């Protein structure tokens, strides 16, 4: 199905709601039953009917159908954050005594789950450099149940060869989960490459306006039902109808936003590349990027994140650069309309700063919907003052 049809037409049953163009926010916790038999049926299978909004809801269902179709998946759940999508996807696939292989340095709440929560249930994790397939192969144990991927990650954009990892995992009966937040289903289709579960932080590009938090999980009907019946219900992690409606509204413009952001980011990258104050630039669609060929092979676009290694000697210099930017907000997250800056060294104390470590001098920029020349002018003046 064409992405325009999915985004604009799929699952819109307007004659059910007064022919309104925009679907209603079905703001109810509860649904009425007219007879005993249909209530009993809903008790038996809560996915068969609307029973209670900590479960299915009509507004959320429109979004589920669109996001499943965009990911070319059988089914989808929309949860109240990307972090809960990570939690549910992983927890549903492990039992006490199991083992996980994860890419190194995955998103914070993924590694905190692996390091702080799961060891209490005797589930262990081995982290690997996911840029090489043989590292996954070497880390697999007889009790490995999950391979956790994030391709690209959102700092240095390390990729995994998704098709090869999926093939390897299948040959061992291991479930693959990918955090696809960076690409969204528009720029990468992991299910096509054999990955079992795709998750996204919908807070980022799907929402696109920094005004709501949400998470998406897609996979087979059976896998999604298992998560629906267990982890999602036990955590009560479903998205609210209003937040689902905001995500639906964001989704309408996803394609045009990504197009604009990609074009601006490319221009910003061209400006930053070879700038005398910048030692290195990380951007997956830069021909000098270490995994450029793989990025071109499995991604159809690169979005608004770009990381630079500043030629700074001190913590204060990075602070000065950051403070001099007029149009980049100092904030976490990304994927909204507004450009952002996140220096890696903001996470350490000034006395811990070591200029010899490139990681301390990394600064992640997020290019939003402002015009490229407006942002480039700002970066130029702030780099001048470095
Ligand atoms: N995955 C990635 C790559 C992220 O950057 C984030 C949030 O920053 C998440 C997952 C978690 O999503 P959420 O903030 O919606 O819980």
Coordinates of N, CA and C in Angstrom, one line a residue, residues 152-159 182 265 268-269 272-274 278-291 302-310 357-365 367:
X152 N 20.3 3.1 13.0 CA 21.6 3.5 13.7 C 21.3 3.9 15.1
X153 N 22.4 3.9 15.9 CA 22.1 4.6 17.3 C 22.1 6.1 17.1
X154 N 21.9 6.8 18.2 CA 21.6 8.2 18.0 C 22.8 9.1 18.5
X155 N 24.0 8.6 18.5 CA 25.1 9.4 18.8 C 26.2 9.3 17.7
X156 N 26.7 8.1 17.5 CA 27.7 7.9 16.5 C 27.1 7.1 15.3
X157 N 25.8 6.7 15.4 CA 25.1 6.2 14.2 C 25.6 4.8 13.8
X158 N 26.2 4.0 14.7 CA 26.7 2.7 14.3 C 25.5 1.9 13.8
X159 N 25.8 1.1 12.8 CA 24.7 0.3 12.2 C 25.0 -1.2 12.4
X182 N 15.3 6.1 15.0 CA 16.0 7.1 14.1 C 15.4 7.1 12.7
X265 N 19.5 18.9 6.8 CA 20.6 18.3 7.5 C 21.8 18.1 6.6
X268 N 23.5 21.3 6.3 CA 24.3 21.6 7.5 C 25.6 20.7 7.5
X269 N 25.4 19.5 7.2 CA 26.6 18.6 7.1 C 27.6 19.1 6.2
X272 N 29.4 21.9 7.9 CA 30.3 21.5 9.0 C 31.5 20.7 8.6
X273 N 31.3 19.9 7.5 CA 32.4 19.1 7.0 C 33.6 19.9 6.7
X274 N 34.7 19.5 7.1 CA 36.0 20.3 6.8 C 36.1 21.6 7.5
X278 N 36.3 21.7 13.6 CA 35.7 20.4 13.8 C 36.6 19.3 13.3
X279 N 36.8 18.4 14.3 CA 37.8 17.3 14.0 C 37.1 16.2 13.2
X280 N 35.9 15.9 13.5 CA 35.2 14.7 12.8 C 33.7 15.0 12.8
X281 N 33.1 14.4 11.8 CA 31.6 14.5 11.7 C 31.1 13.1 11.6
X282 N 30.0 12.9 12.3 CA 29.3 11.6 12.2 C 27.9 11.8 11.6
X283 N 27.7 11.2 10.4 CA 26.4 11.3 9.8 C 26.3 10.1 8.8
X284 N 25.3 9.2 8.9 CA 25.3 8.0 8.2 C 25.3 8.1 6.6
X285 N 24.8 9.2 6.1 CA 24.8 9.4 4.7 C 26.0 10.3 4.2
X286 N 27.0 10.5 5.0 CA 28.2 11.1 4.6 C 29.1 10.1 4.0
X287 N 29.5 10.3 2.7 CA 30.3 9.2 2.1 C 31.6 8.8 2.9
X288 N 32.0 9.6 3.8 CA 33.2 9.2 4.6 C 32.8 8.5 5.9
X289 N 31.5 8.3 6.1 CA 31.0 7.6 7.3 C 31.5 6.1 7.1
X290 N 32.0 5.5 8.2 CA 32.6 4.2 8.2 C 31.7 3.1 7.6
X291 N 30.4 3.3 7.8 CA 29.4 2.2 7.3 C 28.5 2.8 6.2
X302 N 18.4 9.6 5.7 CA 19.1 9.9 6.9 C 18.4 11.2 7.5
X303 N 18.2 11.2 8.8 CA 17.3 12.3 9.3 C 18.2 13.4 9.9
X304 N 17.6 14.0 11.0 CA 18.2 15.3 11.5 C 19.2 15.2 12.5
X305 N 19.8 14.1 12.8 CA 20.8 14.0 13.9 C 22.2 14.0 13.2
X306 N 23.1 14.8 13.7 CA 24.4 14.8 13.2 C 25.3 15.1 14.4
X307 N 26.4 14.4 14.6 CA 27.3 14.6 15.7 C 28.7 15.1 15.2
X308 N 29.2 16.1 15.9 CA 30.5 16.6 15.6 C 31.5 16.4 16.8
X309 N 32.7 16.2 16.4 CA 33.8 16.2 17.5 C 34.5 17.6 17.4
X310 N 34.3 18.4 18.4 CA 34.8 19.7 18.3 C 36.3 19.7 18.6
X357 N 40.1 12.4 25.0 CA 39.1 11.5 24.6 C 38.1 12.1 23.7
X358 N 38.0 11.7 22.5 CA 37.1 12.3 21.5 C 35.7 12.3 22.0
X359 N 35.3 11.3 22.7 CA 33.9 11.1 23.2 C 33.5 12.3 24.0
X360 N 34.4 12.9 24.8 CA 34.1 14.1 25.6 C 33.8 15.3 24.8
X361 N 34.4 15.3 23.6 CA 34.2 16.5 22.7 C 33.1 16.3 21.7
X362 N 32.3 15.2 21.8 CA 31.2 15.0 20.9 C 30.0 15.9 21.2
X363 N 29.5 16.5 20.2 CA 28.3 17.4 20.4 C 27.3 16.9 19.4
X364 N 26.1 16.5 19.9 CA 25.0 16.1 18.9 C 24.1 17.2 18.6
X365 N 23.9 17.4 17.3 CA 23.0 18.5 16.9 C 21.8 17.8 16.3
X367 N 18.7 18.7 13.8 CA 18.3 19.8 12.8 C 16.7 19.6 12.7

